[in-house]
Amino acid sequence: MQDWPGLASQMRPPPDHGETSYKGSGRLVGRKALITGGDSGMGRAAAIAFAREGADVAINYLPAEEEDAQQVLVLIEREGRKAVAIPGDLRDESFCRQMVQDAVAALGGLDILVNNAARQQSHESLADISSEEFDATMKTNIYAPFWTIQAALPHLKPGATIIATTSEQAYDPSADLYDYAQTKAATMNYVKSLAKQLAPKGIRVNGVAPGPIWTPLQVSGGASMEKLAKFGGQTPMGRPGQPAELASIYVQLADANASYATGQVYGAAGGAGQP
Ligand code: NAD
Ligand code: MG
């Protein structure tokens, strides 16, 4: 177990974000992406894959995660792509708005926005969730994407895409994730609302719904020790997923060739979970 927000570089076994395995084939050449929570987990897997597909990538993360972020920035630059670091706390509205302005300025525009960062803290009982804790989860998982998308919209041209990381928790919530699970249901829901609103503007909005994936979020308070001991074992595949196993899904949803897909949620949960 680690203190929140946790570092991928301190996890044993280390997660696989596709560092040595992901091979690009020019699917996102010249695209400009901003990924929140791009230092670790699914965000890092998407950042590596996007760069290898030819995109310039800005990542946001918490200042405490600088060590993980530096590893990602090096990998993006190794592909000859622009790597932009935007550390800061998404619970702050003015930071969310500044983050978008900084990304647009550094990348020279924006056409892929991945709202991936999230807070997940396990609580056996609703009675254990303080108002401050509840608020932090709502701010990170619901308000931050709202502020971020609002700031990004004036910059998004036809062909741009928004991708949200939701969860199997949106459909089948665990008893110990009362607050988190409802934010993931909200995420799934905003994908579908916004897809309808933005379709006439040529902007697609889709989601990814992971099952149990081996990331810092799970080992820094997201899952109980009891859950971690058999993490992913209840899935038909009998194991947790690695972030690398979801990288191609983010690429697929970002790829302009997926031009008729909007308002969709793509699951990856080892044979369990929905959708
Ligand atoms: P992760 O810990 O690697 O990524 C979460 C990131 O959120 C962190 O790296 C951190 O940078 C960011 N973050 C959290 N609070 C923040 C704040 N206040 N300000 C700025 N950044 C903040 O874990 P992950 O599992 O890759 O999480 C990525 C997404 O996947 C999340 O949306 C999570 O809900 C979702 N998800 C994860 C699982 C899983 O089993 N790991 C399952 C379903 C959905
Ligand atoms: Mg992290």
PDB file of C-alpha atoms and ligand atoms in Angstrom:
ATOM      1  CA  MET A   1       0.000   0.000   0.000  1.00  0.00           C
ATOM      2  CA  GLN A   2       1.137   3.564  -0.739  1.00  0.00           C
ATOM      3  CA  ASP A   3      -0.050   6.965   0.409  1.00  0.00           C
ATOM      4  CA  TRP A   4      -2.412   8.714  -2.059  1.00  0.00           C
ATOM      5  CA  PRO A   5      -1.915   9.484  -4.959  1.00  0.00           C
ATOM      6  CA  GLY A   6       0.699   6.724  -5.266  1.00  0.00           C
ATOM      7  CA  LEU A   7       3.477   6.214  -7.804  1.00  0.00           C
ATOM      8  CA  ALA A   8       3.627   3.614 -10.567  1.00  0.00           C
ATOM      9  CA  SER A   9       7.423   3.597 -10.135  1.00  0.00           C
ATOM     10  CA  GLN A  10       7.002   2.214  -6.602  1.00  0.00           C
ATOM     11  CA  MET A  11       4.543  -0.569  -7.437  1.00  0.00           C
ATOM     12  CA  ARG A  12       5.578  -4.214  -7.219  1.00  0.00           C
ATOM     13  CA  PRO A  13       5.153  -5.832  -9.632  1.00  0.00           C
ATOM     14  CA  PRO A  14       5.524  -2.721 -11.821  1.00  0.00           C
ATOM     15  CA  PRO A  15       2.502  -2.046 -14.052  1.00  0.00           C
ATOM     16  CA  ASP A  16       2.915  -2.392 -17.820  1.00  0.00           C
ATOM     17  CA  HIS A  17       1.940   0.816 -19.618  1.00  0.00           C
ATOM     18  CA  GLY A  18       3.248  -0.366 -22.997  1.00  0.00           C
ATOM     19  CA  GLU A  19       6.669   1.227 -22.496  1.00  0.00           C
ATOM     20  CA  THR A  20       8.437  -1.553 -24.407  1.00  0.00           C
ATOM     21  CA  SER A  21       5.513  -3.095 -26.304  1.00  0.00           C
ATOM     22  CA  TYR A  22       3.246  -0.480 -27.916  1.00  0.00           C
ATOM     23  CA  LYS A  23       3.926  -0.026 -31.623  1.00  0.00           C
ATOM     24  CA  GLY A  24       2.375   2.869 -33.502  1.00  0.00           C
ATOM     25  CA  SER A  25       1.235   2.954 -37.106  1.00  0.00           C
ATOM     26  CA  GLY A  26       0.654   6.646 -37.761  1.00  0.00           C
ATOM     27  CA  ARG A  27      -2.956   6.733 -36.620  1.00  0.00           C
ATOM     28  CA  LEU A  28      -2.723  10.135 -34.866  1.00  0.00           C
ATOM     29  CA  VAL A  29      -0.078  11.981 -36.877  1.00  0.00           C
ATOM     30  CA  GLY A  30      -0.051  15.699 -36.117  1.00  0.00           C
ATOM     31  CA  ARG A  31      -2.801  15.502 -33.512  1.00  0.00           C
ATOM     32  CA  LYS A  32      -2.553  17.497 -30.254  1.00  0.00           C
ATOM     33  CA  ALA A  33      -3.673  15.759 -27.070  1.00  0.00           C
ATOM     34  CA  LEU A  34      -4.191  16.739 -23.436  1.00  0.00           C
ATOM     35  CA  ILE A  35      -4.471  13.825 -20.987  1.00  0.00           C
ATOM     36  CA  THR A  36      -5.300  14.354 -17.310  1.00  0.00           C
ATOM     37  CA  GLY A  37      -3.686  11.825 -14.994  1.00  0.00           C
ATOM     38  CA  GLY A  38      -1.170  11.167 -17.777  1.00  0.00           C
ATOM     39  CA  ASP A  39       1.643  10.240 -15.391  1.00  0.00           C
ATOM     40  CA  SER A  40       0.485   6.717 -14.557  1.00  0.00           C
ATOM     41  CA  GLY A  41      -2.115   4.046 -15.207  1.00  0.00           C
ATOM     42  CA  MET A  42      -4.447   4.323 -18.198  1.00  0.00           C
ATOM     43  CA  GLY A  43      -3.396   7.948 -18.744  1.00  0.00           C
ATOM     44  CA  ARG A  44       0.259   6.976 -19.115  1.00  0.00           C
ATOM     45  CA  ALA A  45      -0.629   4.070 -21.432  1.00  0.00           C
ATOM     46  CA  ALA A  46      -2.662   6.470 -23.592  1.00  0.00           C
ATOM     47  CA  ALA A  47       0.130   9.088 -23.561  1.00  0.00           C
ATOM     48  CA  ILE A  48       2.745   6.592 -24.755  1.00  0.00           C
ATOM     49  CA  ALA A  49       0.430   5.168 -27.423  1.00  0.00           C
ATOM     50  CA  PHE A  50      -0.661   8.611 -28.673  1.00  0.00           C
ATOM     51  CA  ALA A  51       2.985   9.721 -29.041  1.00  0.00           C
ATOM     52  CA  ARG A  52       3.871   6.508 -30.892  1.00  0.00           C
ATOM     53  CA  GLU A  53       0.896   7.147 -33.213  1.00  0.00           C
ATOM     54  CA  GLY A  54       2.360  10.575 -34.023  1.00  0.00           C
ATOM     55  CA  ALA A  55       0.589  12.954 -31.618  1.00  0.00           C
ATOM     56  CA  ASP A  56       2.046  15.730 -29.480  1.00  0.00           C
ATOM     57  CA  VAL A  57       0.977  15.177 -25.889  1.00  0.00           C
ATOM     58  CA  ALA A  58       0.434  17.358 -22.807  1.00  0.00           C
ATOM     59  CA  ILE A  59      -0.035  15.548 -19.513  1.00  0.00           C
ATOM     60  CA  ASN A  60      -1.521  16.820 -16.285  1.00  0.00           C
ATOM     61  CA  TYR A  61      -0.751  15.241 -12.912  1.00  0.00           C
ATOM     62  CA  LEU A  62      -0.336  16.203  -9.256  1.00  0.00           C
ATOM     63  CA  PRO A  63       2.975  17.808  -8.226  1.00  0.00           C
ATOM     64  CA  ALA A  64       3.581  14.772  -5.948  1.00  0.00           C
ATOM     65  CA  GLU A  65       3.696  12.612  -9.088  1.00  0.00           C
ATOM     66  CA  GLU A  66       6.573  14.459 -10.793  1.00  0.00           C
ATOM     67  CA  GLU A  67       8.754  11.327 -10.763  1.00  0.00           C
ATOM     68  CA  ASP A  68       6.195   9.270 -12.712  1.00  0.00           C
ATOM     69  CA  ALA A  69       5.457  12.195 -15.027  1.00  0.00           C
ATOM     70  CA  GLN A  70       9.135  12.634 -15.957  1.00  0.00           C
ATOM     71  CA  GLN A  71       9.298   9.024 -17.157  1.00  0.00           C
ATOM     72  CA  VAL A  72       6.319   9.631 -19.454  1.00  0.00           C
ATOM     73  CA  LEU A  73       7.702  12.930 -20.804  1.00  0.00           C
ATOM     74  CA  VAL A  74      10.965  11.199 -21.735  1.00  0.00           C
ATOM     75  CA  LEU A  75       9.067   8.458 -23.597  1.00  0.00           C
ATOM     76  CA  ILE A  76       6.991  11.007 -25.553  1.00  0.00           C
ATOM     77  CA  GLU A  77      10.091  12.969 -26.543  1.00  0.00           C
ATOM     78  CA  ARG A  78      11.847   9.778 -27.596  1.00  0.00           C
ATOM     79  CA  GLU A  79       9.192   9.492 -30.341  1.00  0.00           C
ATOM     80  CA  GLY A  80      10.187  12.925 -31.613  1.00  0.00           C
ATOM     81  CA  ARG A  81       6.917  14.377 -30.367  1.00  0.00           C
ATOM     82  CA  LYS A  82       6.288  17.450 -28.217  1.00  0.00           C
ATOM     83  CA  ALA A  83       5.850  16.581 -24.524  1.00  0.00           C
ATOM     84  CA  VAL A  84       4.237  19.160 -22.256  1.00  0.00           C
ATOM     85  CA  ALA A  85       4.086  18.931 -18.445  1.00  0.00           C
ATOM     86  CA  ILE A  86       1.187  20.668 -16.691  1.00  0.00           C
ATOM     87  CA  PRO A  87       1.278  19.740 -12.990  1.00  0.00           C
ATOM     88  CA  GLY A  88      -1.559  20.970 -10.780  1.00  0.00           C
ATOM     89  CA  ASP A  89      -4.662  20.106  -8.804  1.00  0.00           C
ATOM     90  CA  LEU A  90      -7.844  19.584 -10.824  1.00  0.00           C
ATOM     91  CA  ARG A  91     -10.046  20.284  -7.796  1.00  0.00           C
ATOM     92  CA  ASP A  92      -9.311  23.952  -8.469  1.00  0.00           C
ATOM     93  CA  GLU A  93     -11.473  25.548 -11.172  1.00  0.00           C
ATOM     94  CA  SER A  94      -8.952  28.214 -12.105  1.00  0.00           C
ATOM     95  CA  PHE A  95      -6.251  25.567 -12.488  1.00  0.00           C
ATOM     96  CA  CYS A  96      -8.466  23.525 -14.851  1.00  0.00           C
ATOM     97  CA  ARG A  97      -9.010  26.569 -17.045  1.00  0.00           C
ATOM     98  CA  GLN A  98      -5.308  27.541 -16.973  1.00  0.00           C
ATOM     99  CA  MET A  99      -4.302  23.949 -17.798  1.00  0.00           C
ATOM    100  CA  VAL A 100      -6.308  24.080 -21.012  1.00  0.00           C
ATOM    101  CA  GLN A 101      -4.860  27.482 -21.957  1.00  0.00           C
ATOM    102  CA  ASP A 102      -1.329  26.201 -21.270  1.00  0.00           C
ATOM    103  CA  ALA A 103      -1.902  23.046 -23.326  1.00  0.00           C
ATOM    104  CA  VAL A 104      -3.317  25.016 -26.260  1.00  0.00           C
ATOM    105  CA  ALA A 105      -0.408  27.477 -26.130  1.00  0.00           C
ATOM    106  CA  ALA A 106       2.289  24.804 -25.877  1.00  0.00           C
ATOM    107  CA  LEU A 107       0.800  22.397 -28.430  1.00  0.00           C
ATOM    108  CA  GLY A 108      -0.412  25.080 -30.847  1.00  0.00           C
ATOM    109  CA  GLY A 109      -4.028  23.890 -30.518  1.00  0.00           C
ATOM    110  CA  LEU A 110      -5.977  20.982 -29.101  1.00  0.00           C
ATOM    111  CA  ASP A 111      -7.951  18.221 -30.774  1.00  0.00           C
ATOM    112  CA  ILE A 112      -7.902  15.280 -28.367  1.00  0.00           C
ATOM    113  CA  LEU A 113      -8.972  15.795 -24.744  1.00  0.00           C
ATOM    114  CA  VAL A 114      -8.792  12.805 -22.402  1.00  0.00           C
ATOM    115  CA  ASN A 115     -10.480  13.391 -19.036  1.00  0.00           C
ATOM    116  CA  ASN A 116      -8.910  10.474 -17.223  1.00  0.00           C
ATOM    117  CA  ALA A 117      -7.793  11.656 -13.780  1.00  0.00           C
ATOM    118  CA  ALA A 118      -9.911  10.474 -10.870  1.00  0.00           C
ATOM    119  CA  ARG A 119     -10.041  10.005  -7.129  1.00  0.00           C
ATOM    120  CA  GLN A 120     -11.081   6.634  -5.681  1.00  0.00           C
ATOM    121  CA  GLN A 121     -10.942   5.920  -1.957  1.00  0.00           C
ATOM    122  CA  SER A 122     -12.545   2.792  -0.535  1.00  0.00           C
ATOM    123  CA  HIS A 123     -14.802   3.187   2.523  1.00  0.00           C
ATOM    124  CA  GLU A 124     -16.484   0.182   4.081  1.00  0.00           C
ATOM    125  CA  SER A 125     -19.341   2.348   5.352  1.00  0.00           C
ATOM    126  CA  LEU A 126     -21.017   5.504   4.121  1.00  0.00           C
ATOM    127  CA  ALA A 127     -20.677   6.655   7.732  1.00  0.00           C
ATOM    128  CA  ASP A 128     -16.875   6.835   7.225  1.00  0.00           C
ATOM    129  CA  ILE A 129     -17.039   9.341   4.346  1.00  0.00           C
ATOM    130  CA  SER A 130     -16.501  12.908   5.565  1.00  0.00           C
ATOM    131  CA  SER A 131     -18.015  15.813   3.677  1.00  0.00           C
ATOM    132  CA  GLU A 132     -14.470  16.893   2.757  1.00  0.00           C
ATOM    133  CA  GLU A 133     -13.733  13.456   1.302  1.00  0.00           C
ATOM    134  CA  PHE A 134     -17.028  13.361  -0.602  1.00  0.00           C
ATOM    135  CA  ASP A 135     -16.333  16.840  -1.942  1.00  0.00           C
ATOM    136  CA  ALA A 136     -12.791  15.941  -3.059  1.00  0.00           C
ATOM    137  CA  THR A 137     -14.117  12.982  -5.043  1.00  0.00           C
ATOM    138  CA  MET A 138     -16.884  15.055  -6.646  1.00  0.00           C
ATOM    139  CA  LYS A 139     -14.489  17.912  -7.448  1.00  0.00           C
ATOM    140  CA  THR A 140     -11.929  15.614  -9.070  1.00  0.00           C
ATOM    141  CA  ASN A 141     -14.273  13.296 -10.942  1.00  0.00           C
ATOM    142  CA  ILE A 142     -17.250  15.491 -11.871  1.00  0.00           C
ATOM    143  CA  TYR A 143     -16.391  19.205 -11.588  1.00  0.00           C
ATOM    144  CA  ALA A 144     -12.917  18.976 -13.145  1.00  0.00           C
ATOM    145  CA  PRO A 145     -14.097  17.420 -16.436  1.00  0.00           C
ATOM    146  CA  PHE A 146     -16.913  20.035 -16.561  1.00  0.00           C
ATOM    147  CA  TRP A 147     -14.469  22.941 -16.087  1.00  0.00           C
ATOM    148  CA  THR A 148     -11.900  21.392 -18.421  1.00  0.00           C
ATOM    149  CA  ILE A 149     -14.314  20.659 -21.260  1.00  0.00           C
ATOM    150  CA  GLN A 150     -15.887  24.108 -20.907  1.00  0.00           C
ATOM    151  CA  ALA A 151     -12.468  25.726 -21.270  1.00  0.00           C
ATOM    152  CA  ALA A 152     -11.491  23.438 -24.150  1.00  0.00           C
ATOM    153  CA  LEU A 153     -14.623  23.803 -26.287  1.00  0.00           C
ATOM    154  CA  PRO A 154     -13.727  27.135 -27.914  1.00  0.00           C
ATOM    155  CA  HIS A 155     -10.527  25.461 -29.163  1.00  0.00           C
ATOM    156  CA  LEU A 156     -12.030  22.211 -30.459  1.00  0.00           C
ATOM    157  CA  LYS A 157     -12.640  22.156 -34.205  1.00  0.00           C
ATOM    158  CA  PRO A 158     -14.629  19.611 -36.257  1.00  0.00           C
ATOM    159  CA  GLY A 159     -12.780  16.280 -36.011  1.00  0.00           C
ATOM    160  CA  ALA A 160     -11.786  16.827 -32.391  1.00  0.00           C
ATOM    161  CA  THR A 161     -12.572  14.143 -29.822  1.00  0.00           C
ATOM    162  CA  ILE A 162     -13.210  14.004 -26.107  1.00  0.00           C
ATOM    163  CA  ILE A 163     -12.566  10.736 -24.272  1.00  0.00           C
ATOM    164  CA  ALA A 164     -13.626  10.099 -20.670  1.00  0.00           C
ATOM    165  CA  THR A 165     -12.416   7.288 -18.451  1.00  0.00           C
ATOM    166  CA  THR A 166     -15.480   5.877 -16.738  1.00  0.00           C
ATOM    167  CA  SER A 167     -15.602   2.400 -15.120  1.00  0.00           C
ATOM    168  CA  GLU A 168     -17.457  -0.859 -14.737  1.00  0.00           C
ATOM    169  CA  GLN A 169     -18.419   0.825 -11.432  1.00  0.00           C
ATOM    170  CA  ALA A 170     -20.832   3.001 -13.435  1.00  0.00           C
ATOM    171  CA  TYR A 171     -22.936  -0.086 -14.102  1.00  0.00           C
ATOM    172  CA  ASP A 172     -22.252  -2.447 -11.184  1.00  0.00           C
ATOM    173  CA  PRO A 173     -21.109  -0.397  -8.178  1.00  0.00           C
ATOM    174  CA  SER A 174     -19.168  -2.018  -5.322  1.00  0.00           C
ATOM    175  CA  ALA A 175     -20.439  -1.675  -1.758  1.00  0.00           C
ATOM    176  CA  ASP A 176     -17.280   0.139  -0.623  1.00  0.00           C
ATOM    177  CA  LEU A 177     -17.226   2.700  -3.455  1.00  0.00           C
ATOM    178  CA  TYR A 178     -20.453   4.597  -2.729  1.00  0.00           C
ATOM    179  CA  ASP A 179     -19.061   8.016  -3.665  1.00  0.00           C
ATOM    180  CA  TYR A 180     -16.647   7.030  -6.439  1.00  0.00           C
ATOM    181  CA  ALA A 181     -19.068   4.710  -8.247  1.00  0.00           C
ATOM    182  CA  GLN A 182     -21.702   7.409  -8.634  1.00  0.00           C
ATOM    183  CA  THR A 183     -19.132   9.741 -10.207  1.00  0.00           C
ATOM    184  CA  LYS A 184     -18.362   7.060 -12.790  1.00  0.00           C
ATOM    185  CA  ALA A 185     -22.087   6.723 -13.556  1.00  0.00           C
ATOM    186  CA  ALA A 186     -22.108  10.509 -14.011  1.00  0.00           C
ATOM    187  CA  THR A 187     -19.123  10.230 -16.351  1.00  0.00           C
ATOM    188  CA  MET A 188     -20.830   7.573 -18.467  1.00  0.00           C
ATOM    189  CA  ASN A 189     -23.885   9.825 -18.568  1.00  0.00           C
ATOM    190  CA  TYR A 190     -22.062  13.022 -19.591  1.00  0.00           C
ATOM    191  CA  VAL A 191     -20.430  11.138 -22.449  1.00  0.00           C
ATOM    192  CA  LYS A 192     -23.866  10.375 -23.855  1.00  0.00           C
ATOM    193  CA  SER A 193     -25.314  13.854 -23.270  1.00  0.00           C
ATOM    194  CA  LEU A 194     -22.323  15.702 -24.636  1.00  0.00           C
ATOM    195  CA  ALA A 195     -22.080  13.406 -27.654  1.00  0.00           C
ATOM    196  CA  LYS A 196     -25.585  14.524 -28.663  1.00  0.00           C
ATOM    197  CA  GLN A 197     -24.806  18.174 -27.971  1.00  0.00           C
ATOM    198  CA  LEU A 198     -21.532  18.205 -29.902  1.00  0.00           C
ATOM    199  CA  ALA A 199     -22.347  15.914 -32.846  1.00  0.00           C
ATOM    200  CA  PRO A 200     -23.577  18.870 -34.947  1.00  0.00           C
ATOM    201  CA  LYS A 201     -20.204  20.550 -34.305  1.00  0.00           C
ATOM    202  CA  GLY A 202     -18.306  17.483 -35.572  1.00  0.00           C
ATOM    203  CA  ILE A 203     -16.848  16.719 -32.139  1.00  0.00           C
ATOM    204  CA  ARG A 204     -17.071  13.123 -30.910  1.00  0.00           C
ATOM    205  CA  VAL A 205     -17.344  12.151 -27.226  1.00  0.00           C
ATOM    206  CA  ASN A 206     -16.710   8.590 -26.047  1.00  0.00           C
ATOM    207  CA  GLY A 207     -15.752   6.704 -22.896  1.00  0.00           C
ATOM    208  CA  VAL A 208     -13.586   3.819 -21.755  1.00  0.00           C
ATOM    209  CA  ALA A 209     -14.876   1.559 -18.952  1.00  0.00           C
ATOM    210  CA  PRO A 210     -12.025  -0.432 -17.384  1.00  0.00           C
ATOM    211  CA  GLY A 211     -12.432  -3.358 -15.014  1.00  0.00           C
ATOM    212  CA  PRO A 212      -9.781  -4.046 -12.343  1.00  0.00           C
ATOM    213  CA  ILE A 213      -6.510  -2.615 -13.667  1.00  0.00           C
ATOM    214  CA  TRP A 214      -3.153  -2.649 -11.865  1.00  0.00           C
ATOM    215  CA  THR A 215      -2.550   1.076 -11.186  1.00  0.00           C
ATOM    216  CA  PRO A 216      -1.520   3.407  -8.309  1.00  0.00           C
ATOM    217  CA  LEU A 217      -5.164   4.391  -7.733  1.00  0.00           C
ATOM    218  CA  GLN A 218      -5.883   0.875  -6.459  1.00  0.00           C
ATOM    219  CA  VAL A 219      -2.882   0.630  -4.103  1.00  0.00           C
ATOM    220  CA  SER A 220      -3.228   4.137  -2.603  1.00  0.00           C
ATOM    221  CA  GLY A 221      -6.621   3.754  -0.935  1.00  0.00           C
ATOM    222  CA  GLY A 222      -8.765   2.790  -3.931  1.00  0.00           C
ATOM    223  CA  ALA A 223      -9.106  -0.836  -2.858  1.00  0.00           C
ATOM    224  CA  SER A 224      -9.083  -2.515   0.561  1.00  0.00           C
ATOM    225  CA  MET A 225      -6.212  -4.872   1.428  1.00  0.00           C
ATOM    226  CA  GLU A 226      -8.699  -7.735   1.198  1.00  0.00           C
ATOM    227  CA  LYS A 227      -9.671  -6.739  -2.364  1.00  0.00           C
ATOM    228  CA  LEU A 228      -6.032  -6.205  -3.393  1.00  0.00           C
ATOM    229  CA  ALA A 229      -5.066  -9.697  -2.201  1.00  0.00           C
ATOM    230  CA  LYS A 230      -7.276 -11.255  -4.914  1.00  0.00           C
ATOM    231  CA  PHE A 231      -7.336  -8.259  -7.258  1.00  0.00           C
ATOM    232  CA  GLY A 232      -8.909  -9.171 -10.610  1.00  0.00           C
ATOM    233  CA  GLY A 233      -9.256 -12.799  -9.564  1.00  0.00           C
ATOM    234  CA  GLN A 234     -13.041 -12.740  -9.804  1.00  0.00           C
ATOM    235  CA  THR A 235     -13.014 -11.932 -13.536  1.00  0.00           C
ATOM    236  CA  PRO A 236     -13.390 -14.757 -16.095  1.00  0.00           C
ATOM    237  CA  MET A 237      -9.745 -14.157 -17.041  1.00  0.00           C
ATOM    238  CA  GLY A 238      -8.824 -14.570 -13.386  1.00  0.00           C
ATOM    239  CA  ARG A 239      -6.341 -11.689 -13.309  1.00  0.00           C
ATOM    240  CA  PRO A 240      -6.185  -7.887 -13.264  1.00  0.00           C
ATOM    241  CA  GLY A 241      -5.625  -5.995 -16.479  1.00  0.00           C
ATOM    242  CA  GLN A 242      -2.521  -3.936 -17.232  1.00  0.00           C
ATOM    243  CA  PRO A 243      -2.871  -0.315 -18.399  1.00  0.00           C
ATOM    244  CA  ALA A 244      -1.140  -1.290 -21.670  1.00  0.00           C
ATOM    245  CA  GLU A 245      -4.091  -3.534 -22.495  1.00  0.00           C
ATOM    246  CA  LEU A 246      -6.324  -0.460 -22.803  1.00  0.00           C
ATOM    247  CA  ALA A 247      -3.965   1.799 -24.783  1.00  0.00           C
ATOM    248  CA  SER A 248      -5.309   0.789 -28.189  1.00  0.00           C
ATOM    249  CA  ILE A 249      -8.871   1.556 -27.064  1.00  0.00           C
ATOM    250  CA  TYR A 250      -7.974   5.203 -26.372  1.00  0.00           C
ATOM    251  CA  VAL A 251      -6.222   5.321 -29.766  1.00  0.00           C
ATOM    252  CA  GLN A 252      -9.245   3.818 -31.517  1.00  0.00           C
ATOM    253  CA  LEU A 253     -11.624   6.361 -29.995  1.00  0.00           C
ATOM    254  CA  ALA A 254      -9.265   9.239 -30.861  1.00  0.00           C
ATOM    255  CA  ASP A 255      -8.624   8.056 -34.423  1.00  0.00           C
ATOM    256  CA  ALA A 256     -10.491  10.153 -37.034  1.00  0.00           C
ATOM    257  CA  ASN A 257     -11.348   6.897 -38.818  1.00  0.00           C
ATOM    258  CA  ALA A 258     -13.796   6.092 -35.998  1.00  0.00           C
ATOM    259  CA  SER A 259     -15.851   8.958 -37.379  1.00  0.00           C
ATOM    260  CA  TYR A 260     -19.334   7.462 -36.732  1.00  0.00           C
ATOM    261  CA  ALA A 261     -18.638   6.460 -33.120  1.00  0.00           C
ATOM    262  CA  THR A 262     -19.850   8.955 -30.554  1.00  0.00           C
ATOM    263  CA  GLY A 263     -21.679   8.569 -27.257  1.00  0.00           C
ATOM    264  CA  GLN A 264     -20.188   5.083 -26.916  1.00  0.00           C
ATOM    265  CA  VAL A 265     -18.464   3.425 -23.972  1.00  0.00           C
ATOM    266  CA  TYR A 266     -15.838   0.769 -24.676  1.00  0.00           C
ATOM    267  CA  GLY A 267     -15.289  -1.734 -21.868  1.00  0.00           C
ATOM    268  CA  ALA A 268     -12.192  -3.760 -20.996  1.00  0.00           C
ATOM    269  CA  ALA A 269     -12.806  -5.866 -17.899  1.00  0.00           C
ATOM    270  CA  GLY A 270     -11.433  -9.347 -18.424  1.00  0.00           C
ATOM    271  CA  GLY A 271     -14.764 -10.824 -19.421  1.00  0.00           C
ATOM    272  CA  ALA A 272     -16.779  -9.325 -16.576  1.00  0.00           C
ATOM    273  CA  GLY A 273     -18.322  -5.886 -16.209  1.00  0.00           C
ATOM    274  CA  GLN A 274     -20.392  -3.753 -18.509  1.00  0.00           C
ATOM    275  CA  PRO A 275     -20.791  -2.358 -21.111  1.00  0.00           C
TER     276      PRO A 275
HETATM  277  P1  NAD B   1      -3.791   6.311 -11.633  1.00  0.00           P
HETATM  278  O1  NAD B   1      -3.604   6.543 -10.190  1.00  0.00           O
HETATM  279  O2  NAD B   1      -2.629   5.891 -12.421  1.00  0.00           O
HETATM  280  O3  NAD B   1      -4.391   7.577 -12.342  1.00  0.00           O
HETATM  281  C1  NAD B   1      -5.253   8.482 -11.709  1.00  0.00           C
HETATM  282  C2  NAD B   1      -4.617   9.845 -11.857  1.00  0.00           C
HETATM  283  O4  NAD B   1      -5.530  10.829 -11.416  1.00  0.00           O
HETATM  284  C3  NAD B   1      -3.371  10.053 -11.032  1.00  0.00           C
HETATM  285  O5  NAD B   1      -2.218   9.668 -11.719  1.00  0.00           O
HETATM  286  C4  NAD B   1      -3.385  11.558 -10.757  1.00  0.00           C
HETATM  287  O6  NAD B   1      -2.479  12.212 -11.615  1.00  0.00           O
HETATM  288  C5  NAD B   1      -4.775  11.967 -11.151  1.00  0.00           C
HETATM  289  N1  NAD B   1      -5.426  12.767 -10.107  1.00  0.00           N
HETATM  290  C6  NAD B   1      -6.140  12.354  -9.047  1.00  0.00           C
HETATM  291  N2  NAD B   1      -6.565  13.406  -8.325  1.00  0.00           N
HETATM  292  C7  NAD B   1      -6.102  14.511  -8.965  1.00  0.00           C
HETATM  293  C8  NAD B   1      -6.208  15.906  -8.721  1.00  0.00           C
HETATM  294  N3  NAD B   1      -6.899  16.394  -7.665  1.00  0.00           N
HETATM  295  N4  NAD B   1      -5.590  16.752  -9.569  1.00  0.00           N
HETATM  296  C9  NAD B   1      -4.899  16.285 -10.635  1.00  0.00           C
HETATM  297  N5  NAD B   1      -4.775  14.975 -10.914  1.00  0.00           N
HETATM  298  C10 NAD B   1      -5.375  14.116 -10.084  1.00  0.00           C
HETATM  299  O7  NAD B   1      -4.960   5.234 -11.741  1.00  0.00           O
HETATM  300  P2  NAD B   1      -5.825   4.711 -12.974  1.00  0.00           P
HETATM  301  O8  NAD B   1      -6.479   3.509 -12.449  1.00  0.00           O
HETATM  302  O9  NAD B   1      -5.034   4.645 -14.216  1.00  0.00           O
HETATM  303  O10 NAD B   1      -6.941   5.820 -13.127  1.00  0.00           O
HETATM  304  C11 NAD B   1      -7.251   6.406 -14.361  1.00  0.00           C
HETATM  305  C12 NAD B   1      -8.735   6.344 -14.609  1.00  0.00           C
HETATM  306  O11 NAD B   1      -9.152   4.977 -14.674  1.00  0.00           O
HETATM  307  C13 NAD B   1      -9.583   6.977 -13.504  1.00  0.00           C
HETATM  308  O12 NAD B   1     -10.607   7.738 -14.117  1.00  0.00           O
HETATM  309  C14 NAD B   1     -10.209   5.784 -12.808  1.00  0.00           C
HETATM  310  O13 NAD B   1     -11.445   6.103 -12.236  1.00  0.00           O
HETATM  311  C15 NAD B   1     -10.355   4.842 -13.965  1.00  0.00           C
HETATM  312  N6  NAD B   1     -10.553   3.428 -13.625  1.00  0.00           N
HETATM  313  C16 NAD B   1      -9.566   2.700 -13.032  1.00  0.00           C
HETATM  314  C17 NAD B   1      -9.772   1.370 -12.753  1.00  0.00           C
HETATM  315  C18 NAD B   1      -8.708   0.521 -12.129  1.00  0.00           C
HETATM  316  O14 NAD B   1      -9.001  -0.612 -11.747  1.00  0.00           O
HETATM  317  N7  NAD B   1      -7.482   0.976 -12.009  1.00  0.00           N
HETATM  318  C19 NAD B   1     -10.997   0.764 -13.081  1.00  0.00           C
HETATM  319  C20 NAD B   1     -11.978   1.543 -13.675  1.00  0.00           C
HETATM  320  C21 NAD B   1     -11.756   2.873 -13.952  1.00  0.00           C
HETATM  321 MG    MG B   2      -0.363   8.874 -10.941  1.00  0.00          MG
END
